[in-house]
XYZ file of N, CA, C and O in Angstrom:
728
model
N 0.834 -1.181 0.000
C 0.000 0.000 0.000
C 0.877 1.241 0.000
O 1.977 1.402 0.528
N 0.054 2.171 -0.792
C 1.130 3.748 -0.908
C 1.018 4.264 0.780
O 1.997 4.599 1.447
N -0.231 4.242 1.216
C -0.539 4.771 2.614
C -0.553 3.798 3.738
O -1.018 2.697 3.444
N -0.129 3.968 5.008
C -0.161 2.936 5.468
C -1.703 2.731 6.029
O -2.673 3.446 5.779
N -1.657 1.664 6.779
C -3.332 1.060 7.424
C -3.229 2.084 8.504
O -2.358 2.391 9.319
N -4.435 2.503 8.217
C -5.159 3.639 9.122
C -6.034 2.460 10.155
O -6.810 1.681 9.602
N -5.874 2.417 11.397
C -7.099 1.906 12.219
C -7.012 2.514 13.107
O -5.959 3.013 13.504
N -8.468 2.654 13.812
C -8.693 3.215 15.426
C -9.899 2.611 15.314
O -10.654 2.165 14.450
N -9.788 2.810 16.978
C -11.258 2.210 17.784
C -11.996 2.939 18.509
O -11.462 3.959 18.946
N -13.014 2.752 18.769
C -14.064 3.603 19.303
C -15.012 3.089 20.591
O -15.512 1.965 20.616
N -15.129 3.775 21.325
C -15.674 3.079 22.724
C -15.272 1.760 23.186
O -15.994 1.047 23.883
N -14.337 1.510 22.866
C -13.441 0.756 23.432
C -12.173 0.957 23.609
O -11.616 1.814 22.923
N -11.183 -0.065 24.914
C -9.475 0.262 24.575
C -9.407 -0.876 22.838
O -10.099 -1.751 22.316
N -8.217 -0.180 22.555
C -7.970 -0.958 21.653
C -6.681 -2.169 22.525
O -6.017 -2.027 23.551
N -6.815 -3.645 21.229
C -6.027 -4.288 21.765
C -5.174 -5.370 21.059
O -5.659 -6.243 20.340
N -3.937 -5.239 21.315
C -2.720 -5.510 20.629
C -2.895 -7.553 19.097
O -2.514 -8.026 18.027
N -3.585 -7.753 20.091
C -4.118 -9.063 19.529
C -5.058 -8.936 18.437
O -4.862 -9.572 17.401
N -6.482 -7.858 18.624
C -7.047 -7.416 17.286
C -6.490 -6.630 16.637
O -6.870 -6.288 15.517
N -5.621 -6.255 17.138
C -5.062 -5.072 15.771
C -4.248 -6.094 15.325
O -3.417 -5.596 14.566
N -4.121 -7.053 15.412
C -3.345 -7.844 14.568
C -3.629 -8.901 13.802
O -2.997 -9.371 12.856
N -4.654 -9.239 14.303
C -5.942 -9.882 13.328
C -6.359 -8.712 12.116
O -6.673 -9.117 10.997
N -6.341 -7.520 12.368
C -6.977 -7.048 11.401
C -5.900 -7.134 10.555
O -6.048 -7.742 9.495
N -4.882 -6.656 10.818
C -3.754 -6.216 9.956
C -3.029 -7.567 9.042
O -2.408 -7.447 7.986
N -3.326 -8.919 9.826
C -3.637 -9.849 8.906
C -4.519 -10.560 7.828
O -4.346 -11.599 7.190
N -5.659 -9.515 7.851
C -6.575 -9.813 7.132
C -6.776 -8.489 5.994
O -7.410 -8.423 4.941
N -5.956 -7.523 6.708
C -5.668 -6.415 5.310
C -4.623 -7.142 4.714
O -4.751 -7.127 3.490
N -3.162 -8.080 5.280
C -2.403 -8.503 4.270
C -3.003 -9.616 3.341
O -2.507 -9.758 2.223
N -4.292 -10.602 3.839
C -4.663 -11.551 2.749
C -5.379 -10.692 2.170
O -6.268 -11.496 1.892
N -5.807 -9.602 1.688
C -6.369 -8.589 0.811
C -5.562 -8.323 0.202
O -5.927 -8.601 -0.941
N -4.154 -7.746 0.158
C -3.124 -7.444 -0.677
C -2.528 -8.804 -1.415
O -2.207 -9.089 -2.569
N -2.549 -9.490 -0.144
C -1.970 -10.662 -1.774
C -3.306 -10.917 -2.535
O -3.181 -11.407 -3.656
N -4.099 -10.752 -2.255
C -5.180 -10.697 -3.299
C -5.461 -10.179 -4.686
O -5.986 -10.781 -5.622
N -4.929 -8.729 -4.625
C -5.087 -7.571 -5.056
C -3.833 -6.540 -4.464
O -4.081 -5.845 -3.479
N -2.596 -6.484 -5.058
C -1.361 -5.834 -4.575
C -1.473 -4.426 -4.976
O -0.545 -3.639 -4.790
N -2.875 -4.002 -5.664
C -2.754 -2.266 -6.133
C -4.000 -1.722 -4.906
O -5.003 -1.046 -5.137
N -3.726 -2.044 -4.131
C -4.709 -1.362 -3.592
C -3.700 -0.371 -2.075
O -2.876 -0.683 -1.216
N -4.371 0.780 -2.469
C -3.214 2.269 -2.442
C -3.596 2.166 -0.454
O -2.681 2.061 0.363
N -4.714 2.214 -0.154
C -4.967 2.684 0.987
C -6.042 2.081 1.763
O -7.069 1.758 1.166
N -5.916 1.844 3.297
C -7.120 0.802 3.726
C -7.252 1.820 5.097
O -6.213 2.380 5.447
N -8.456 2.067 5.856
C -8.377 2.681 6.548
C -9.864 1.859 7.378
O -11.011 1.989 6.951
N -9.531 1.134 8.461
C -10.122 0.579 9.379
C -11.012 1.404 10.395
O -10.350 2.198 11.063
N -12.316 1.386 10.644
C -12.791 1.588 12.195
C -13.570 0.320 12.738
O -14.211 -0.525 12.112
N -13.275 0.466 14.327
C -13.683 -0.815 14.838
C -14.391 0.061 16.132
O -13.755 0.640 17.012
N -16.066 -0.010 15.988
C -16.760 0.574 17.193
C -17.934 -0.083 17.876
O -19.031 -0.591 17.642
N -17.208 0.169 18.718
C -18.757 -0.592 20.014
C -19.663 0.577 19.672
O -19.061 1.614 19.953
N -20.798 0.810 19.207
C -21.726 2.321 19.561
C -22.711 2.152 20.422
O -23.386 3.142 20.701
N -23.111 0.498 21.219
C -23.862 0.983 22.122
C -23.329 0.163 23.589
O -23.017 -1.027 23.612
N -23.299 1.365 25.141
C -22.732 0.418 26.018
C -24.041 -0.161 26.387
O -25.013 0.567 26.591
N -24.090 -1.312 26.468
C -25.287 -2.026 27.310
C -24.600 -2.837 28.423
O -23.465 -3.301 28.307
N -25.477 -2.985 29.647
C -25.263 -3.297 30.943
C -25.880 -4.343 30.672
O -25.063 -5.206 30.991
N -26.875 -4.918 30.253
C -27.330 -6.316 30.061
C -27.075 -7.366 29.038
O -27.141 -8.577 29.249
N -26.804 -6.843 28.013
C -26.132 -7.526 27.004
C -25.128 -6.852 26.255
O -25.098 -5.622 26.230
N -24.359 -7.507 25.683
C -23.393 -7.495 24.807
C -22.982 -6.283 24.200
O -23.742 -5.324 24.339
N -21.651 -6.085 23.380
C -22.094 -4.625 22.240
C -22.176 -4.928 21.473
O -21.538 -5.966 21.299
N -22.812 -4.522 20.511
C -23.077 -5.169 18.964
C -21.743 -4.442 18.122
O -22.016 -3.342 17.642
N -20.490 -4.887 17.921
C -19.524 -3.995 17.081
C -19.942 -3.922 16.078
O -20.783 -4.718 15.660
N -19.399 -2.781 15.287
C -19.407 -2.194 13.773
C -18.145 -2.301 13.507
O -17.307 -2.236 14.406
N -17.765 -2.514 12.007
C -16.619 -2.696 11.267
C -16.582 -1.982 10.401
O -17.320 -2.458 9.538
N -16.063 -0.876 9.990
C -15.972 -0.288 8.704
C -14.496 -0.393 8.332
O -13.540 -0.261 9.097
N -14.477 -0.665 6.973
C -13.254 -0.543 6.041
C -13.686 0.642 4.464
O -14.779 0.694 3.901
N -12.982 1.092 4.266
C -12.433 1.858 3.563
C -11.059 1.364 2.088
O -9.935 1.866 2.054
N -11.430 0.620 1.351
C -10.156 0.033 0.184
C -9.778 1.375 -0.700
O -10.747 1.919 -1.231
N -8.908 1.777 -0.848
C -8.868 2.845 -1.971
C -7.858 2.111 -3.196
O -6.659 1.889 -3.030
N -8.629 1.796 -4.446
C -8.224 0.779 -5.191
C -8.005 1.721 -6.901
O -8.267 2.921 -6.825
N -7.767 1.442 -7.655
C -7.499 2.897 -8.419
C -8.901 2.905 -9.732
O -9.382 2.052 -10.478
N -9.085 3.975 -9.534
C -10.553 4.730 -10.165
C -11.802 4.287 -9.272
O -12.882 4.694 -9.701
N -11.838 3.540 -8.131
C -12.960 3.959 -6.829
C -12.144 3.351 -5.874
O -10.995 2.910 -5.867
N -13.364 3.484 -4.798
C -13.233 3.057 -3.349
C -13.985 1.653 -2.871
O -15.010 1.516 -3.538
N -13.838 0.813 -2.136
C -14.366 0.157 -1.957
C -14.948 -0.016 -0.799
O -14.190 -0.760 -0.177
N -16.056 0.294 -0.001
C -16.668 0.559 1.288
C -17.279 -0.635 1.644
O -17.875 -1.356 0.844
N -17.122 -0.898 3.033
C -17.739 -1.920 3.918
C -18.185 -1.042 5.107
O -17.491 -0.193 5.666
N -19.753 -1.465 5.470
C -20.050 -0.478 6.342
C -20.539 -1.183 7.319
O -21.452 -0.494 7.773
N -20.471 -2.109 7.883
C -21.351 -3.225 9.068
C -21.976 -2.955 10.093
O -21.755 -3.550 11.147
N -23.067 -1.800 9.950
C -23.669 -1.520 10.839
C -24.794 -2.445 10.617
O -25.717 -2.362 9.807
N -24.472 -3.542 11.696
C -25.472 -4.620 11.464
C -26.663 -5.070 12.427
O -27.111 -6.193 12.656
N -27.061 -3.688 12.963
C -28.828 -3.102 13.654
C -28.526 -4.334 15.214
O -28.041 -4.056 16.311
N -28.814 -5.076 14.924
C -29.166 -6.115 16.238
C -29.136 -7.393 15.482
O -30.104 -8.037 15.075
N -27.644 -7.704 15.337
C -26.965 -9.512 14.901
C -26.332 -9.716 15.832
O -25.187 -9.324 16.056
N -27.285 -10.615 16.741
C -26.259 -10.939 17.807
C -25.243 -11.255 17.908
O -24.599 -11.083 18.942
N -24.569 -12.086 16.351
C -23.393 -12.339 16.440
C -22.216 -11.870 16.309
O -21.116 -12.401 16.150
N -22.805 -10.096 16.451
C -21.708 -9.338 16.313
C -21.212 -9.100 17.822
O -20.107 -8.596 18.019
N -21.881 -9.398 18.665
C -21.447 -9.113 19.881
C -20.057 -9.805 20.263
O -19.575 -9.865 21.394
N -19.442 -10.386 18.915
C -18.577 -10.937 19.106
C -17.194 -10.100 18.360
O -17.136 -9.943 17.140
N -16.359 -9.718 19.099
C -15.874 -9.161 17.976
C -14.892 -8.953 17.150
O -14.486 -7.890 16.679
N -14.292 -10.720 16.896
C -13.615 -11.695 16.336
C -14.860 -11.837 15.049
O -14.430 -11.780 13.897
N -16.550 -12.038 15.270
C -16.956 -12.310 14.204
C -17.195 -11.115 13.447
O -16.783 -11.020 12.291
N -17.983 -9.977 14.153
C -18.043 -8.329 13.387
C -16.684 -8.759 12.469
O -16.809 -9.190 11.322
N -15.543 -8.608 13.042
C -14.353 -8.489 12.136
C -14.191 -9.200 11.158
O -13.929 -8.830 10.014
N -14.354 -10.402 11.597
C -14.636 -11.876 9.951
C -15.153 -11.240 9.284
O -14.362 -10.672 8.531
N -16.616 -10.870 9.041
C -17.969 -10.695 8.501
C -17.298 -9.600 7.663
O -16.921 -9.973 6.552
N -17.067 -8.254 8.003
C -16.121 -7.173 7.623
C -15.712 -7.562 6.476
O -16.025 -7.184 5.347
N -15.228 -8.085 6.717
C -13.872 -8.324 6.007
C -14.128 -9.772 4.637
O -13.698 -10.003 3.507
N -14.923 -10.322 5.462
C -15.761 -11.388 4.200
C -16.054 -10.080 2.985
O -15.658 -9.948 1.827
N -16.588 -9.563 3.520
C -17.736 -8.785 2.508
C -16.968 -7.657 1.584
O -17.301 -7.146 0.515
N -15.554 -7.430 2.600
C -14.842 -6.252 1.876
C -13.989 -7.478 0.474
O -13.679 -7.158 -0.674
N -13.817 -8.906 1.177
C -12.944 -9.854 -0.338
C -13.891 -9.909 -1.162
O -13.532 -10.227 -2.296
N -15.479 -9.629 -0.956
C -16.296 -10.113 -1.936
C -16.061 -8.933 -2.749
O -15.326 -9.020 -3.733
N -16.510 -8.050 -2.493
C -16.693 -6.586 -3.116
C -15.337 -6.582 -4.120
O -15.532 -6.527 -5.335
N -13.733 -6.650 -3.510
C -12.564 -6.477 -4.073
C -12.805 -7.665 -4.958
O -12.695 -7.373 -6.149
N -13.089 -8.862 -4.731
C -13.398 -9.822 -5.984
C -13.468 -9.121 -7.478
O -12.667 -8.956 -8.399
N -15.394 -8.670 -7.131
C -16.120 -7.938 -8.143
C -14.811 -7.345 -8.846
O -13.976 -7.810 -9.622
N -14.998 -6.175 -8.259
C -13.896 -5.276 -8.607
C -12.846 -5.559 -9.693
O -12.766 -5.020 -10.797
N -12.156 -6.386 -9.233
C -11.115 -7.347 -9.742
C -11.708 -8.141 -11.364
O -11.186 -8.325 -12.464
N -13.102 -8.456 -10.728
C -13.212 -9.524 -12.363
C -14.107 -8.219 -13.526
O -14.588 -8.479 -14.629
N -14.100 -7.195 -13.005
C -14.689 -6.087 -13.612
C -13.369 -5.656 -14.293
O -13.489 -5.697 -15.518
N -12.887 -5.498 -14.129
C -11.384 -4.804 -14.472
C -11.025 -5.977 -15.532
O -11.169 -5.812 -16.743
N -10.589 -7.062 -15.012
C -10.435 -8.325 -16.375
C -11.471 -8.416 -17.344
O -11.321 -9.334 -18.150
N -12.870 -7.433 -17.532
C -13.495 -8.115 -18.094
C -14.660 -9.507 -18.142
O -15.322 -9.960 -19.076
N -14.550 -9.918 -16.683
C -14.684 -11.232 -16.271
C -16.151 -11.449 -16.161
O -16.786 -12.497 -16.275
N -16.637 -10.001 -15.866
C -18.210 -10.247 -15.751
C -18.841 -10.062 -16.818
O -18.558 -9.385 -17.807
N -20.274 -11.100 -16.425
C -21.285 -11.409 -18.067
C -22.032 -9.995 -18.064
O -22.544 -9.330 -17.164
N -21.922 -9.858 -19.086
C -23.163 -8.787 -19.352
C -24.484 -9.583 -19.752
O -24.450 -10.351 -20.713
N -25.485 -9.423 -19.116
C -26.866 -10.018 -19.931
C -27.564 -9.243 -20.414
O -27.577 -8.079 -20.013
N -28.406 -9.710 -21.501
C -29.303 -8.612 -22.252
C -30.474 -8.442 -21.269
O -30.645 -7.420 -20.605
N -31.292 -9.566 -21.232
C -32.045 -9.827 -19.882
C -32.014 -10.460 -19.059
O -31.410 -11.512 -19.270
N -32.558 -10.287 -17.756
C -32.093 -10.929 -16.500
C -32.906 -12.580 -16.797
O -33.767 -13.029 -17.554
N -32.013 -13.091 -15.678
C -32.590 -14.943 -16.238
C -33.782 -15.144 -15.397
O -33.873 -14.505 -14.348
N -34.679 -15.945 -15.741
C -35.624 -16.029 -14.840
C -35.569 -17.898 -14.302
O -34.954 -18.915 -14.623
N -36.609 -17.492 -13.342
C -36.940 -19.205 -12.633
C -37.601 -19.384 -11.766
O -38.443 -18.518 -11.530
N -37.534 -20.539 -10.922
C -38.363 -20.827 -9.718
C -38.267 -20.791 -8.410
O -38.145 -21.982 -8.124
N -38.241 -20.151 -7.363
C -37.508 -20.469 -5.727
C -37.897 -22.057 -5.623
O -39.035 -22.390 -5.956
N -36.841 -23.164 -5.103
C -37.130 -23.792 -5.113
C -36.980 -24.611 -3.721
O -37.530 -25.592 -3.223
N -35.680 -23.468 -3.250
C -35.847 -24.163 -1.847
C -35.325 -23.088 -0.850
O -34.563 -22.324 -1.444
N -35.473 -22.775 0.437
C -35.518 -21.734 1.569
C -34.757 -22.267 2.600
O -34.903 -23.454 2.890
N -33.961 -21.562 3.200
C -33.798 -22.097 4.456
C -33.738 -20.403 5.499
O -32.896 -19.538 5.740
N -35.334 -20.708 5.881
C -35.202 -19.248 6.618
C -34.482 -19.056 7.631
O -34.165 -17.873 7.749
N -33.903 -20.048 8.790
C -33.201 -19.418 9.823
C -31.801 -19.071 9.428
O -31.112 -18.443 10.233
N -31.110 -19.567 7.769
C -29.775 -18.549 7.695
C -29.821 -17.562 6.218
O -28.830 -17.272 5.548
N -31.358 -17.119 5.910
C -31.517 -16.303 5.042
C -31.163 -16.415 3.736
O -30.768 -15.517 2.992
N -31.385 -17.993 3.409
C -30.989 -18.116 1.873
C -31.776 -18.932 1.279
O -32.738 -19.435 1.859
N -31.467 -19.179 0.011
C -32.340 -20.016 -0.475
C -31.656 -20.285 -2.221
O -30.623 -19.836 -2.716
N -32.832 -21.285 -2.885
C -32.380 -21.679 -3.842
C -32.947 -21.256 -5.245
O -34.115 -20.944 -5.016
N -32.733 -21.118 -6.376
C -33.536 -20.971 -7.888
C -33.344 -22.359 -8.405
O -32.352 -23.071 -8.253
N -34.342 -22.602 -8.977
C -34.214 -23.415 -9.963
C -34.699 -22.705 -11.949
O -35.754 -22.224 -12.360
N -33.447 -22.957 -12.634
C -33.801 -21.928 -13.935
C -34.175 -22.406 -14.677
O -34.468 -23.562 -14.372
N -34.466 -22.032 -16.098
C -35.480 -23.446 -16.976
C -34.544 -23.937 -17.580
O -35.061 -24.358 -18.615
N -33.418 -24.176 -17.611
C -32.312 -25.471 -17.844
C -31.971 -25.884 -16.773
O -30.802 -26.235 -16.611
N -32.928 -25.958 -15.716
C -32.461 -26.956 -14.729
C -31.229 -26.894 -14.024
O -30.634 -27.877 -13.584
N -30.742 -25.323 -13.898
C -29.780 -25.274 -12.941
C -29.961 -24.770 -11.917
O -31.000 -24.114 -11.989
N -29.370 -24.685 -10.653
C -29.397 -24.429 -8.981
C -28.991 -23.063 -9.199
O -28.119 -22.915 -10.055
N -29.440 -21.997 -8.599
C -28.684 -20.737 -8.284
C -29.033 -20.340 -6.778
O -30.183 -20.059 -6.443
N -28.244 -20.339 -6.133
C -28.210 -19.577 -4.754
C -27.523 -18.173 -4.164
O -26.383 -17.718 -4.079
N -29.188 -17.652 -3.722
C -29.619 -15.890 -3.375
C -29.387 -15.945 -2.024
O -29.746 -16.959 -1.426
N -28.876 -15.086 -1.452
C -29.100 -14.679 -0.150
C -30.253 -13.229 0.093
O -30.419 -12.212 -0.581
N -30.692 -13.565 0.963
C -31.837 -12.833 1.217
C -31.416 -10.964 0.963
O -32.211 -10.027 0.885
N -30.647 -10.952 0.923
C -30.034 -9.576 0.912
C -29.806 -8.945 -0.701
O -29.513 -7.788 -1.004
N -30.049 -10.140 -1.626
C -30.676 -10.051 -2.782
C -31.609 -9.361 -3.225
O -31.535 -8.433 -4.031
N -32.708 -9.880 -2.607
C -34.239 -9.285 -2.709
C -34.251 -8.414 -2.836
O -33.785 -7.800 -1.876
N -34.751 -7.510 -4.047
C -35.017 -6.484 -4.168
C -36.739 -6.169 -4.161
O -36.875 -4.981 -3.870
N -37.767 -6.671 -4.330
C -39.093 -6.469 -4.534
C -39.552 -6.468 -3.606
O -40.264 -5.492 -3.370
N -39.388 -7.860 -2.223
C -40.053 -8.260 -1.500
C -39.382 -8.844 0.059
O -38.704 -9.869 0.143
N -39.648 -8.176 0.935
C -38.523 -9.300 2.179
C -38.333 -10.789 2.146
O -38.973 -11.609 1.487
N -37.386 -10.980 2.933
C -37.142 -12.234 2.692
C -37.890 -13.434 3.138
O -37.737 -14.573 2.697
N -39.029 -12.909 4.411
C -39.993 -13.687 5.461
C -41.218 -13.534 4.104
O -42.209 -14.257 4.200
N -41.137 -12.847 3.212
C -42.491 -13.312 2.341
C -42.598 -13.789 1.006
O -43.489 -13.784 0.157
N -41.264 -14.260 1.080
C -40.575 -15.434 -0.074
C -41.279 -16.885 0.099
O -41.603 -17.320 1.205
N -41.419 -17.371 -0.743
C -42.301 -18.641 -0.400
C -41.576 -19.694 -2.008
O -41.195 -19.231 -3.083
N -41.620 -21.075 -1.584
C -41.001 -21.606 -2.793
C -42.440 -21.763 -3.859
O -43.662 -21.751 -3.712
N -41.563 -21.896 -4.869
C -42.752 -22.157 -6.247
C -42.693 -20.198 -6.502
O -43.421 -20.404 -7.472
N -42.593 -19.386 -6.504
C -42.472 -18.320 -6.803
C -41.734 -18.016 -8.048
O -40.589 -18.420 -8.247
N -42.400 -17.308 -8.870
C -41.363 -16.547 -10.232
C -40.355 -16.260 -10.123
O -40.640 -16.324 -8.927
N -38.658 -15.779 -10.163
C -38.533 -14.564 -9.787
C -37.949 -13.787 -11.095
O -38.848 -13.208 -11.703
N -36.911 -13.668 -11.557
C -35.863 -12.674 -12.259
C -34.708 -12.043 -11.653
O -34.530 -11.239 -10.738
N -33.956 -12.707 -12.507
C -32.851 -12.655 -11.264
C -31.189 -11.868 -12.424
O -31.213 -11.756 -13.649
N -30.222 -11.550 -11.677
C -28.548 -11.511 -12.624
C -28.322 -12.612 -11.517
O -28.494 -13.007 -10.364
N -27.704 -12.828 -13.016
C -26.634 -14.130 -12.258
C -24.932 -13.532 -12.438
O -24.435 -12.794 -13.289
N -24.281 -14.289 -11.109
C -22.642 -14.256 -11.488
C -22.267 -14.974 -10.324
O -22.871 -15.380 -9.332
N -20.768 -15.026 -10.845
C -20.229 -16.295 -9.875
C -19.677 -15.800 -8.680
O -19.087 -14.720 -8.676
N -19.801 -16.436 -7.734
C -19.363 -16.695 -6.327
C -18.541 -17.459 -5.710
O -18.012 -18.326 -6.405
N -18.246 -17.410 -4.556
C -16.649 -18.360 -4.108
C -17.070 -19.820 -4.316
O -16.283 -20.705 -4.651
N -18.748 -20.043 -4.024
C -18.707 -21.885 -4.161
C -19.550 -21.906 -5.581
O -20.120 -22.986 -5.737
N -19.773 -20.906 -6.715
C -20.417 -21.405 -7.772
C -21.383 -20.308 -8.029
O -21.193 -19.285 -7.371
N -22.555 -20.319 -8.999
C -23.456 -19.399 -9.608
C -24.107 -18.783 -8.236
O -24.364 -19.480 -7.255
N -24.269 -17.779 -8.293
C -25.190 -17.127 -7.280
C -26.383 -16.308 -7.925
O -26.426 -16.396 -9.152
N -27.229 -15.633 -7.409
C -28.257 -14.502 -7.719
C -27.969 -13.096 -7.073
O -27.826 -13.051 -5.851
N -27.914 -12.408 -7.520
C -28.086 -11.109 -7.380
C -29.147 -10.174 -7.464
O -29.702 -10.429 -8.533
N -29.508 -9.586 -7.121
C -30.605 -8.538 -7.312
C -31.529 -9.496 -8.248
O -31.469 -9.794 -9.441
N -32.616 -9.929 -6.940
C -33.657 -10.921 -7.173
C -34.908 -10.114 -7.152
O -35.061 -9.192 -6.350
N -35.785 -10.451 -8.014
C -37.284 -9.992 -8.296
C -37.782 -11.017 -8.392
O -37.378 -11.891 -9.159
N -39.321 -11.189 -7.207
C -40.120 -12.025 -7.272
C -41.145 -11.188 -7.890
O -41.181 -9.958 -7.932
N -42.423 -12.497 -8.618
C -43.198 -12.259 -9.365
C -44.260 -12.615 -8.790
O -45.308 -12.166 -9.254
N -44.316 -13.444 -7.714
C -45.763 -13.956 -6.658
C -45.976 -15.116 -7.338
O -46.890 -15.869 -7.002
């Protein structure tokens, strides 16, 4: 990196062990992607609670050349951020996905479609927010609920229309910006 890693913390001490987790997980980003100029970390508790947990936030900041790449994890009430070994995973999952994109945009790598593909929900699994397509050649595509663009994810039901982009993902075809049809 031209700049070095910017991090600080917020309502909390900071501590020698996460800052070093992070700073290992900005270096598997660089061998990833070795042009990326500037990374600038915040790691904040924003609420103190006396009865439960803090829910951390993770923001990253990639400065990669002709944009930025933002991760913003303000993630409302996930309990499993109260952890904040996972806030930081999660972070940082989402900042390799994004630098992925990025990356196969630049090669060229992504499909352009004329129109979006369509198909069937064919299978749900509501307690980890995902689910399945089935397309009319009979292939699997898997959406995460964060897809959905028309409709939440609690009023998804299988056998449904939808319309979907497709592109690839770390284990295979995924959906993107999903439209159900009822």
């Amino acid at each position: 990196m031209e700049v070095p890693l910017e991090l600080s913390f917020r309502n909390f001490e900071s501590d020698p062990a996460v800052e070093s987790e992070i700073r290992d997980y900005v270096a598997k980003l660089e061998e990833f992607y070795d042009r990326i100029t500037a990374c600038t970390v915040i790691v904040e508790a924003p609420h103190q609670r006396h009865r439960q947990g803090n829910l951390y936030q993770v923001r990253i900041r990639l400065a990669v050349p002709r944009t930025e790449i933002v991760v913003d994890r303000a993630t409302g009430d996930d309990r499993a951020h109260e952890d904040l070994h996972v806030a930081i995973r999660d972070a940082f999952k989402s900042a390799r996905r994004q630098l992925q994109d990025y990356v196969r945009k630049l090669r060229g790598d992504v499909k352009s479609h004329d129109e979006p593909s369509t198909g069937r929900i064919i299978r749900l699994n509501a307690d980890e927010g995902y689910g399945f397509i089935e397309t009319a050649d009979g292939r699997e595509i898997y959406f995460h609920a964060n897809s959905l663009v028309s409709v939440p994810f609690d009023r998804v039901e299988v056998g449904m229309l939808v319309r979907f982009e497709e592109q690839t993902g770390d284990e295979g075809p995924q959906a993107s910006t999903v439209h159900c049809h009822g």
